[in-house]
Coordinates of N, CA and C and ligand atoms in Angstrom, one line a residue:
X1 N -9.7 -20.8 5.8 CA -9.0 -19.9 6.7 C -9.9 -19.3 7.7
X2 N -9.6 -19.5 9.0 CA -10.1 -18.8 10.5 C -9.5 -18.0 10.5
X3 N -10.1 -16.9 10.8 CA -9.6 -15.5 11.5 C -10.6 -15.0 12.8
X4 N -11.6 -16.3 13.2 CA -11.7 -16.2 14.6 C -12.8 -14.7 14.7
X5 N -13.6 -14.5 13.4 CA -14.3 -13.4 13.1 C -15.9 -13.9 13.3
X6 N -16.6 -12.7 14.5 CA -17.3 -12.9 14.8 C -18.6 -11.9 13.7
X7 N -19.8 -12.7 14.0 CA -21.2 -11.6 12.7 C -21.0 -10.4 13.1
X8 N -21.0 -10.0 14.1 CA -21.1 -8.5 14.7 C -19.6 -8.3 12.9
X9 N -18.9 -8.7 13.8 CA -17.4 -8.4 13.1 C -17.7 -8.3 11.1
X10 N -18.3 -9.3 10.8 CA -18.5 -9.6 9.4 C -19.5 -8.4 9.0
X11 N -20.6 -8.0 9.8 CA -20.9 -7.1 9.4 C -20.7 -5.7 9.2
X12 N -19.6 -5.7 10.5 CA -18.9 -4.2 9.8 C -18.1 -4.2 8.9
X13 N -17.8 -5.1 8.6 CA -16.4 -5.6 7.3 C -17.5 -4.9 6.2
X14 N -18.9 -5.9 6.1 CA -19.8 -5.8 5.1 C -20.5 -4.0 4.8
X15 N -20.5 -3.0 5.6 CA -20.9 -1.7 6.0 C -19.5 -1.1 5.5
X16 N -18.0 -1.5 5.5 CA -17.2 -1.2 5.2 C -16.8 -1.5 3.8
X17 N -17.4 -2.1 2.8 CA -17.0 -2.5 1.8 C -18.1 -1.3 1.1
X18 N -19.5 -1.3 1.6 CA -20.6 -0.3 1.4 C -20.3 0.9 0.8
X19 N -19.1 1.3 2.2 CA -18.9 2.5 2.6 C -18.0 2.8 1.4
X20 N -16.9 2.0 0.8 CA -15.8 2.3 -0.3 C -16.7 2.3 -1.4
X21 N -17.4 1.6 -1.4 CA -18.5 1.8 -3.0 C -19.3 3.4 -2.9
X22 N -19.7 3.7 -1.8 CA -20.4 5.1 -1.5 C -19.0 6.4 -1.9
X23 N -18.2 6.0 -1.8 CA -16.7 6.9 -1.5 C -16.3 6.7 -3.1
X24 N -17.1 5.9 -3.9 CA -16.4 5.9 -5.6 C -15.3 4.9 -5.6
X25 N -15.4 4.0 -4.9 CA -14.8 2.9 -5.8 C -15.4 2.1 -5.9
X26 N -15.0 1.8 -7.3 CA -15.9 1.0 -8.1 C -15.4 -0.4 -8.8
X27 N -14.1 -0.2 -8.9 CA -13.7 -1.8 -9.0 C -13.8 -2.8 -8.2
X28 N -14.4 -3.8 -9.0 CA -14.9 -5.4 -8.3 C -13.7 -5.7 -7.4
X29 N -12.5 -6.0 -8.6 CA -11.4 -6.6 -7.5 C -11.2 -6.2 -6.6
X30 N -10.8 -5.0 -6.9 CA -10.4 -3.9 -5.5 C -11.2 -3.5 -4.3
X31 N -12.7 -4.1 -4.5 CA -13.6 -4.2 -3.4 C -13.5 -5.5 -2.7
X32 N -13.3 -6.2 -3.5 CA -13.2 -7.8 -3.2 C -11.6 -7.9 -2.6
X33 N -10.8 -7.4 -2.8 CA -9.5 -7.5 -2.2 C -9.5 -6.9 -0.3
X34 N -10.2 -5.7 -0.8 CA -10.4 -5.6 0.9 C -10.9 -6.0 1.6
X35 N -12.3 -6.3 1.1 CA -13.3 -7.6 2.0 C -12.6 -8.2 2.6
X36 N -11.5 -8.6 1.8 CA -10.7 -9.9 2.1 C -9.4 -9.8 3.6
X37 N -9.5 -8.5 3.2 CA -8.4 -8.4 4.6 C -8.8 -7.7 5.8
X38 N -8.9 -8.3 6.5 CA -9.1 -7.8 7.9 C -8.9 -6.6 8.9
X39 N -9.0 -5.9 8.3 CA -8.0 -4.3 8.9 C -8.2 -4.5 10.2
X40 N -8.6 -4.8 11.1 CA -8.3 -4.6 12.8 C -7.0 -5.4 13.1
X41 N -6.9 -6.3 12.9 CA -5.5 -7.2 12.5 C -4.5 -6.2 12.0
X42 N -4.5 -5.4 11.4 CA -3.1 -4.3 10.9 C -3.3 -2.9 12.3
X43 N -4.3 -3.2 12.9 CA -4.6 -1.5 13.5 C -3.9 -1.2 15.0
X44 N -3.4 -0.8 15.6 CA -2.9 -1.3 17.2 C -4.2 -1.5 17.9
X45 N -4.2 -2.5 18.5 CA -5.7 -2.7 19.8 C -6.1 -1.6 20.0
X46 N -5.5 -0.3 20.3 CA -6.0 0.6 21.5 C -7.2 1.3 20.5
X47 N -6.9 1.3 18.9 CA -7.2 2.1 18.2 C -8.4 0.9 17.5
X48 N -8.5 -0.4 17.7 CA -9.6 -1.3 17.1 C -10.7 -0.9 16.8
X49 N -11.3 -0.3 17.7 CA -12.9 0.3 17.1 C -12.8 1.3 16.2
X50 N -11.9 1.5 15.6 CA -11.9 2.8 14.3 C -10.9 1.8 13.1
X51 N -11.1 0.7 13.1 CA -10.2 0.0 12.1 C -11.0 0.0 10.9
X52 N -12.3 0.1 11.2 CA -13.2 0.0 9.6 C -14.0 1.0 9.2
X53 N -13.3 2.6 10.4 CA -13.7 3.9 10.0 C -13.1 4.2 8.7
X54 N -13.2 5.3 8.1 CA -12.0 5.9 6.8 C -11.6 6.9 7.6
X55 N -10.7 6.5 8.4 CA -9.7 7.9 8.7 C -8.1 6.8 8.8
X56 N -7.4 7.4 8.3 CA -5.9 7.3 8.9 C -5.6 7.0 9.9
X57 N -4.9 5.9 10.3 CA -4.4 5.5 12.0 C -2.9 5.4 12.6
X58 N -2.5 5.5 13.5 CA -1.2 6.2 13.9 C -0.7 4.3 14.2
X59 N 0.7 4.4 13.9 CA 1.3 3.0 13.9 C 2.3 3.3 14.5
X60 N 3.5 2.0 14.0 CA 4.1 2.6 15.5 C 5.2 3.1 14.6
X61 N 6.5 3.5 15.4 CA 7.2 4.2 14.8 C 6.8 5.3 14.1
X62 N 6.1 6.6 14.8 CA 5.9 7.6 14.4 C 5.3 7.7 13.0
X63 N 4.5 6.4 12.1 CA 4.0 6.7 10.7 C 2.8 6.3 11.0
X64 N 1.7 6.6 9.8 CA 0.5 6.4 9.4 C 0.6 5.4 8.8
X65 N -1.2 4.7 9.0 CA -1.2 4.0 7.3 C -2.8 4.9 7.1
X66 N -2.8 5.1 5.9 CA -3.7 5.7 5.4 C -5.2 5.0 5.5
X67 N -6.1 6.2 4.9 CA -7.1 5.8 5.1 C -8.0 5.3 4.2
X68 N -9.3 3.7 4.3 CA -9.0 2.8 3.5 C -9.5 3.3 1.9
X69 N -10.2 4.5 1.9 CA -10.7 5.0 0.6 C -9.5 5.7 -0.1
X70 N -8.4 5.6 0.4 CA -7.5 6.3 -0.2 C -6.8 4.8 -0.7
X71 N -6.4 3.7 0.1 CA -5.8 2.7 0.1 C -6.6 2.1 -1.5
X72 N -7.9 2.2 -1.2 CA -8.7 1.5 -2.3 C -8.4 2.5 -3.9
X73 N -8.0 3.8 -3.6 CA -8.0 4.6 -4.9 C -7.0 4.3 -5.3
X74 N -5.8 4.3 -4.4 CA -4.6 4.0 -5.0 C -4.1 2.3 -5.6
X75 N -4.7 1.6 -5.1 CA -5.2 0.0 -5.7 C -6.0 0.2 -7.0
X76 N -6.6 1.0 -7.2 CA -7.4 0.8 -8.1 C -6.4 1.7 -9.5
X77 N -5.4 2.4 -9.0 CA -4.8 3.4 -9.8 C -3.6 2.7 -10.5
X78 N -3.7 1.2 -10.2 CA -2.6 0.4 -10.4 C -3.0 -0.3 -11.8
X79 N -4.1 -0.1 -11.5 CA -4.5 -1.6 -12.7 C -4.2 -2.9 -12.5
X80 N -3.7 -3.6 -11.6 CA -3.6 -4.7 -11.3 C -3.8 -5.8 -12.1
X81 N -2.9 -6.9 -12.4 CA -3.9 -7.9 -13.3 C -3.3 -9.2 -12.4
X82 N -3.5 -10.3 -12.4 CA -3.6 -11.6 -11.1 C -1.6 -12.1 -11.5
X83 N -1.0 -11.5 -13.2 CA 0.2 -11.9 -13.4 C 1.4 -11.0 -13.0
X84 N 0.9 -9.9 -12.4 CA 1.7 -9.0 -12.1 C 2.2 -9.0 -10.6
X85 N 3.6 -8.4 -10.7 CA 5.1 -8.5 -10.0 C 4.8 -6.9 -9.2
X86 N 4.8 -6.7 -8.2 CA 4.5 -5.5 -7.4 C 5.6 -5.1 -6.4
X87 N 6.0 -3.9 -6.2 CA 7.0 -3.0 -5.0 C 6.6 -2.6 -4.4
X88 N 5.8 -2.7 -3.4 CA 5.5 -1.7 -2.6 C 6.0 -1.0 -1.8
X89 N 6.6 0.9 -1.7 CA 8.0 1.2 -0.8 C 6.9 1.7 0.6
X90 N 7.5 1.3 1.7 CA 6.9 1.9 2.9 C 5.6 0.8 3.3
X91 N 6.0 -0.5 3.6 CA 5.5 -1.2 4.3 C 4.5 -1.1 5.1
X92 N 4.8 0.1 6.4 CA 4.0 0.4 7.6 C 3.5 -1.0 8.3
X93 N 2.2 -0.9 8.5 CA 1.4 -2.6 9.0 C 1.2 -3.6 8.4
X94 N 1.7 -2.9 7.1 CA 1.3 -4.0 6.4 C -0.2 -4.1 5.2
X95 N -0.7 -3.8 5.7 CA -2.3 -3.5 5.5 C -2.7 -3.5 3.9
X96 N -1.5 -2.2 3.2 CA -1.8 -2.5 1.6 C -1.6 -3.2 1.0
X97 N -0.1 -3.8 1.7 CA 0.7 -4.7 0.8 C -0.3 -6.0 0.9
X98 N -1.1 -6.2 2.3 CA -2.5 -7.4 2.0 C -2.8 -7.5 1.2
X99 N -3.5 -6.1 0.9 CA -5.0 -6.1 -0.2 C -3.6 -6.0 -1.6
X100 N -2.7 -5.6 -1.8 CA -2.0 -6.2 -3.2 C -2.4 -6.9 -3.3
X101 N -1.7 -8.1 -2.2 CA -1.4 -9.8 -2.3 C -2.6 -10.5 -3.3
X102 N -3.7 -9.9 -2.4 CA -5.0 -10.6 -3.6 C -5.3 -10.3 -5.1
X103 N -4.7 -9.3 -5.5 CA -5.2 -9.0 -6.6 C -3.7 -9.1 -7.9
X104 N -2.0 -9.6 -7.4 CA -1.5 -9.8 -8.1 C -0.6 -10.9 -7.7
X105 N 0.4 -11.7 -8.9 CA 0.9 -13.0 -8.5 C 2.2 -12.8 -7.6
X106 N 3.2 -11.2 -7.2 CA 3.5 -11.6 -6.5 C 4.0 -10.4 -5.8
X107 N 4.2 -9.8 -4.1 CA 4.4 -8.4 -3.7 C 5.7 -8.6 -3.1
X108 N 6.3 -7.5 -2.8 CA 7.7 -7.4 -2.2 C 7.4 -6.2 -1.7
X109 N 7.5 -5.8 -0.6 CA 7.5 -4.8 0.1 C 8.4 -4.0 0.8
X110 N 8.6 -3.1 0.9 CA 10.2 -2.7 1.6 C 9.9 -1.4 2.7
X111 N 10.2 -1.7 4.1 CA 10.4 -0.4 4.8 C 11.6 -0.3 5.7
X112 N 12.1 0.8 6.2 CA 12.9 1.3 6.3 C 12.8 0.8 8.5
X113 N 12.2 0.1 9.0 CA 12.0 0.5 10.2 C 12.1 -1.1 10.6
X114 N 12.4 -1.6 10.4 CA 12.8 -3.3 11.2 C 11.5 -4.0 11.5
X115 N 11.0 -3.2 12.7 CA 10.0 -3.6 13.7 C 8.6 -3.5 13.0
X116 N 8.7 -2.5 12.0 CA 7.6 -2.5 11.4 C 7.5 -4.1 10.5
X117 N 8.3 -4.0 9.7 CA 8.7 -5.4 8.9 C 8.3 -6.6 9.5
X118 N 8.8 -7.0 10.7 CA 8.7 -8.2 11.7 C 7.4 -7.6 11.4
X119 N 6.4 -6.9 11.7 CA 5.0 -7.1 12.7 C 4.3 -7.5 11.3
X120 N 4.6 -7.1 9.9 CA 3.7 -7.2 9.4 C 4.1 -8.6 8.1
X121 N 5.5 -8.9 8.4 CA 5.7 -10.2 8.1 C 4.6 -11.1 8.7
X122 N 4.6 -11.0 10.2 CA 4.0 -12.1 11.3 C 2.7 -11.8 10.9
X123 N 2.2 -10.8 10.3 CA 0.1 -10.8 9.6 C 0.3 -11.2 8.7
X124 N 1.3 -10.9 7.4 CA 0.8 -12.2 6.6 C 1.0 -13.9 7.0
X125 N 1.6 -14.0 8.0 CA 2.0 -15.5 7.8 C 0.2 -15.3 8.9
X126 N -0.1 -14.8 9.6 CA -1.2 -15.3 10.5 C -2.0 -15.1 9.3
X127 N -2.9 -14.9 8.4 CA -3.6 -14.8 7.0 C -3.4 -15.5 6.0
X128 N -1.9 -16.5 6.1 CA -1.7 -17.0 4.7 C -1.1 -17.0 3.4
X129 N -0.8 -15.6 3.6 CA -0.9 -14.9 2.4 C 0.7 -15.4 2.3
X130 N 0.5 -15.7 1.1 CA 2.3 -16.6 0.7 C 3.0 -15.9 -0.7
X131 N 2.2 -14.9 -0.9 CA 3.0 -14.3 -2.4 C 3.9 -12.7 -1.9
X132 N 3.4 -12.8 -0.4 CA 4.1 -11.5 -0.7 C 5.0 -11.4 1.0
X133 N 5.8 -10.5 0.4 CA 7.5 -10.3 1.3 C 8.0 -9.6 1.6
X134 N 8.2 -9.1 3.2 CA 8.4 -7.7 3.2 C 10.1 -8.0 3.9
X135 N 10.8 -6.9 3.6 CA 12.0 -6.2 3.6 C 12.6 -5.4 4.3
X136 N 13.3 -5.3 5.1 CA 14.1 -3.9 5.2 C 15.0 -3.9 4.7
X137 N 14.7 -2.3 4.5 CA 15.9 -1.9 3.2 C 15.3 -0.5 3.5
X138 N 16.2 0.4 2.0 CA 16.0 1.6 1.4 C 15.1 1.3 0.5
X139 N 14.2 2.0 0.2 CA 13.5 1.7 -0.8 C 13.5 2.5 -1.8
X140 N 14.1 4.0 -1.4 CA 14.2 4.6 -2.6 C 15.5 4.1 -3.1
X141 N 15.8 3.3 -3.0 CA 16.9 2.2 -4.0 C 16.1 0.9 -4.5
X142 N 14.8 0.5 -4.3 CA 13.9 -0.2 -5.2 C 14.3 -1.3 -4.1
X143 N 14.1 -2.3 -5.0 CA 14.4 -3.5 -4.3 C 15.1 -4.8 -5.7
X144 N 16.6 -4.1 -6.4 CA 17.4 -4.9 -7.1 C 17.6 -6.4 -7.5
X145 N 17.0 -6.8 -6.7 CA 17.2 -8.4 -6.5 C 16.0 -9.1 -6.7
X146 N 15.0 -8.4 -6.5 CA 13.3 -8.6 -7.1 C 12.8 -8.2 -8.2
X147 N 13.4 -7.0 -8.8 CA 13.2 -6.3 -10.2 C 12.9 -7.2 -11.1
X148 N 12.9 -7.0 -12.2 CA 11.8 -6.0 -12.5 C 10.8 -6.3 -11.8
X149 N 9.4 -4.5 -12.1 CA 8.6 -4.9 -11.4 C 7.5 -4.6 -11.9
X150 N 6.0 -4.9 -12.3 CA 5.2 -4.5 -13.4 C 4.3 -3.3 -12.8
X151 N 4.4 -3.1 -11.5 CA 3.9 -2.1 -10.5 C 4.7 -1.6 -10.0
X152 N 4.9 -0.5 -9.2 CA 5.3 0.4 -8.2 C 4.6 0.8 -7.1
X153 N 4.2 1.0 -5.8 CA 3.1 1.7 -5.4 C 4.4 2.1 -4.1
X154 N 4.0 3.6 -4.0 CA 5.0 4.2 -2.9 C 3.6 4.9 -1.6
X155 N 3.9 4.3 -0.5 CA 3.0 5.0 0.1 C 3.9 6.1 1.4
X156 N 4.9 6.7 0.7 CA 5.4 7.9 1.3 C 5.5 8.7 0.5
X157 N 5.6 10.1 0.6 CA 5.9 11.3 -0.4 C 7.5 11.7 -0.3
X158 N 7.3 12.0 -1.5 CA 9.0 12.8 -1.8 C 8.4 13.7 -3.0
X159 N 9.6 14.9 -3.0 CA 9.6 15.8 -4.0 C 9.5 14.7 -5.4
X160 N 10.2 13.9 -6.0 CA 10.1 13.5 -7.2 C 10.0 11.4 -7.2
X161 N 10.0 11.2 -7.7 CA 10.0 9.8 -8.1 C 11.5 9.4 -8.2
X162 N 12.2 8.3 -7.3 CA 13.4 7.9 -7.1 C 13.8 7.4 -8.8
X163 N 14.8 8.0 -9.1 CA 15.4 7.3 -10.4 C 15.5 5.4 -10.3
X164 N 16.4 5.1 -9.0 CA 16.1 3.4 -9.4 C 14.2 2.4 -9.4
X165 N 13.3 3.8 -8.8 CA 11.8 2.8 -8.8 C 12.0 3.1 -10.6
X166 N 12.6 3.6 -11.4 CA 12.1 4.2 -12.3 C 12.9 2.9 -13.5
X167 N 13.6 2.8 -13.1 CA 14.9 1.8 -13.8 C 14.0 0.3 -13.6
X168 N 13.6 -0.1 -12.2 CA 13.1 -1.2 -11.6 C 11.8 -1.4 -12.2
X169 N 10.9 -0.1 -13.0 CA 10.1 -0.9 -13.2 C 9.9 -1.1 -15.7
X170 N 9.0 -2.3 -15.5 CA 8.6 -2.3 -16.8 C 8.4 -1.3 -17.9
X171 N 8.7 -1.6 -19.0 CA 8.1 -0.9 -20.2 C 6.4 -1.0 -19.7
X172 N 5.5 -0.1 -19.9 CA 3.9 -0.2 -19.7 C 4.1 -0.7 -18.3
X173 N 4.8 -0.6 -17.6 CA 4.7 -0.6 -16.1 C 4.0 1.2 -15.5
X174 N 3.6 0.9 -14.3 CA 2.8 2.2 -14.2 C 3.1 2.4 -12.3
X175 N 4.2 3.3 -11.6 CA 4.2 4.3 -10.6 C 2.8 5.0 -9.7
X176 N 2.2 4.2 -8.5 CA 1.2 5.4 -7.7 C 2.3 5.8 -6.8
X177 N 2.6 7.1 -6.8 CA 3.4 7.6 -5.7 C 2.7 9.3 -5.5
X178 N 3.1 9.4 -4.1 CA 2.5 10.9 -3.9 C 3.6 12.1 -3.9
X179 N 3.6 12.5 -4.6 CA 4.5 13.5 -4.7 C 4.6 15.2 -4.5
X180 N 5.4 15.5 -3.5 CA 5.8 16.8 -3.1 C 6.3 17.0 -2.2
X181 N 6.1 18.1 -1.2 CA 7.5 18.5 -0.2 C 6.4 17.4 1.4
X182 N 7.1 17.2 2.6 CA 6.8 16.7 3.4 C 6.2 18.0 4.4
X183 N 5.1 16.9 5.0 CA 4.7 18.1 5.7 C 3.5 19.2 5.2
X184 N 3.4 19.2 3.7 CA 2.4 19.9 2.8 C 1.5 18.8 2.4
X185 N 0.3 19.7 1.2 CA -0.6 18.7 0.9 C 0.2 18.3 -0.3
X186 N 0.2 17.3 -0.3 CA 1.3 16.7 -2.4 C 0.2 16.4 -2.7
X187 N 0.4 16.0 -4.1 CA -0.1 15.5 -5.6 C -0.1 13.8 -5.4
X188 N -0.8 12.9 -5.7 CA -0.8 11.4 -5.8 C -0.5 11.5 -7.3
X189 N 0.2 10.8 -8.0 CA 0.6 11.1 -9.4 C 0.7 9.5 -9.9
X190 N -0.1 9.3 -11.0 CA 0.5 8.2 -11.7 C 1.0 8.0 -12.8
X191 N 2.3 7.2 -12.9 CA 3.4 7.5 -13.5 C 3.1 6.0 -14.6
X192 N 3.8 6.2 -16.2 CA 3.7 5.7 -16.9 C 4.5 5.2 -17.6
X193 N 5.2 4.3 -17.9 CA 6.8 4.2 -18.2 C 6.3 3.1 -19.8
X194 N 6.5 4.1 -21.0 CA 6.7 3.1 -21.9 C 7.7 3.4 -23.2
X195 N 7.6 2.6 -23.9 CA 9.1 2.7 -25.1 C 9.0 4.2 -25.4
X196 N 7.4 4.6 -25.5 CA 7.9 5.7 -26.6 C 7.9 7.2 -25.5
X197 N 7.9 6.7 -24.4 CA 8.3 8.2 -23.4 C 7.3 7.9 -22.0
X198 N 7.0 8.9 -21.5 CA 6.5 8.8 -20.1 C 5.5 9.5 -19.8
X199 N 4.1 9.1 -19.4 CA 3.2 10.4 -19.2 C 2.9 10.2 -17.3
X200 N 2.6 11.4 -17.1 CA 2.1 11.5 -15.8 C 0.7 11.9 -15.2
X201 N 0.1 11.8 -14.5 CA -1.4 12.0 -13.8 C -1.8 12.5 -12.9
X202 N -2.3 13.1 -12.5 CA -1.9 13.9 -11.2 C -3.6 13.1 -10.9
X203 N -4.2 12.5 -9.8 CA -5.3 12.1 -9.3 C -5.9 12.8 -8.4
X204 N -5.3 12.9 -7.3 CA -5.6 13.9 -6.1 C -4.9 14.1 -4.8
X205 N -5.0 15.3 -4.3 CA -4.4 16.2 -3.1 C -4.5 14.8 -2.7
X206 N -3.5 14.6 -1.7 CA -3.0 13.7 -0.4 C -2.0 14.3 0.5
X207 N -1.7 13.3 1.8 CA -1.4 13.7 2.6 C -0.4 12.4 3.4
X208 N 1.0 12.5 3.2 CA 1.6 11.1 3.5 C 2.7 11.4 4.0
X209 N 3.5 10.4 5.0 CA 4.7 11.3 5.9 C 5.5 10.8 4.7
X210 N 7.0 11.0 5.2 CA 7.7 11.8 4.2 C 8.1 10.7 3.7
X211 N 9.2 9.8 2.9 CA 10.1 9.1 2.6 C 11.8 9.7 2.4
X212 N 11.7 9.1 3.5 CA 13.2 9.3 4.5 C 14.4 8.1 3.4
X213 N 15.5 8.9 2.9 CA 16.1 7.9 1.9 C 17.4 7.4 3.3
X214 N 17.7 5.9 3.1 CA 18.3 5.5 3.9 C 17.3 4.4 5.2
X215 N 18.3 3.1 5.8 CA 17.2 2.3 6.5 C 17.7 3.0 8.0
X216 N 16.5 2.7 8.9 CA 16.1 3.2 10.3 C 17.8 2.3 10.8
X217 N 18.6 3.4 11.7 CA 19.4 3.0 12.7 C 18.8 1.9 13.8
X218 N 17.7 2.3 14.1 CA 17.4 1.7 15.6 C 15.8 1.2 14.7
X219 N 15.0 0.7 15.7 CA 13.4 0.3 15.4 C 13.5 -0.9 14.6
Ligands
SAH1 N1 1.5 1.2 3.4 C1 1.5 1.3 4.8 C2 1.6 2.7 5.4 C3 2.9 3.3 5.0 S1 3.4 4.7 6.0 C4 0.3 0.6 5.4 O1 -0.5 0.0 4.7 O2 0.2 0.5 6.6 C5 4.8 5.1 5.2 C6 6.0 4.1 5.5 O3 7.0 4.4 4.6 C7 6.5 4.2 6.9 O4 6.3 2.9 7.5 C8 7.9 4.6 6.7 O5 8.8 3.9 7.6 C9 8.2 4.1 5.3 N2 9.4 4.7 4.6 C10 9.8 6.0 4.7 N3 10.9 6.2 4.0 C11 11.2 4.9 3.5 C12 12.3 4.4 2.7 N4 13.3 5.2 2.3 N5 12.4 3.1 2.4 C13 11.4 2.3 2.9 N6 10.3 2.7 3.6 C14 10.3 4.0 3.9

């Protein structure tokens, strides 16, 4: 696969993988997964020279996608294994649901804004990436038709965790979502769903726009 990536370019990828191992992450795959994707490709042009900074970048339709040491914590908070079935709610560019793609057998992604969907459909097919599928829809109604799902990963906040991601996913299935009021700093919480009850995790302060229940009128 070409992506038309020049050494200058390979080496900031390579200072950028550096940089998430300096930042505490430590898993192999989850280093190796982002290597693998190209973040200027997810970033708007105007904003390109800051695609392999760690800060958050403004996309369109008024959201974020976060920033990659957060992307990388919350990948890592999944446990991933290469047989597992993934949701990811809140699409944006696309960018996470990439780095899923590599590390499990299959992603479904869902956002609420049309245009976002199209743009980040059209990067995985420019990349290849054939296991994973984005949606519009509601997503705090899961995605029914793809269920079960052995992951969850929500990259918008809400006060609590949607009852159907909750129904949608596995026994020993396991929830990264950030949870609290919009607008505030919330909790990243990981959530644990097994026969004999449910425990929760609280990881760390974040900061994510809101998850709006219902799909975008217009966009
Ligand atoms: N993961 C993205 C960033 C997501 S920003 C990336 O890698 O770029 C949060 C996204 O959640 C926004 O695109 C927003 O439109 C979406 N969102 C908010 N409420 C939603 C809902 N009810 N269903 C689906 N997506 C929603």
């Amino acid at each position: 696969m070409s992506t038309g990536e020049s050494e200058g370019e390979q080496a900031e990828r390579m200072a950028f993988i550096l940089g998430l191992r300096q930042r505490g992450i430590r898993d192999v795959g989850v280093l190796r997964a982002m290597e693998l994707v190209p973040r200027p490709l997810f970033v708007d042009p105007a904003l390109r020279r800051h695609a392999y900074d760690d800060v958050a970048l403004p996309i369109a339709c008024g959201q974020t996608m976060s920033q990659p040491s957060l992307v990388a914590a919350m990948t890592e908070a999944l446990s991933l294994t290469a047989d597992h079935s993934v949701l990811e709610v809140g699409t944006g560019s696309g960018y996470h649901a990439a780095v899923l793609s590599h590390l499990a057998a299959r992603v479904v992604t869902v956002d609420r804004y049309r245009s976002l969907v199209a743009e980040a459909q059209a990067r995985f097919e420019v990349l290849g990436l054939r296991n994973v599928t984005a949606y519009v829809g509601d997503g705090t109604q899961g995605m029914p038709a793809r269920a079960p799902f052995d992951r969850i990963l929500v990259t918008a906040a809400a006060p609590d965790i949607p009852l159907p991601l909750i129904d949608q996913l596995k026994f020993g299935g396991v929830i990264v979502m950030p949870l609290g009021a919009p607008e505030e700093i919330q909790t990243l919480v990981r959530y644990v769903k097994e026969q004999s009850g449910r425990t929760r995790t609280e990881l760390m302060k974040v900061r994510f726009v809101p998850l709006i229940p219902g799909a975008a009128a217009t966009l």
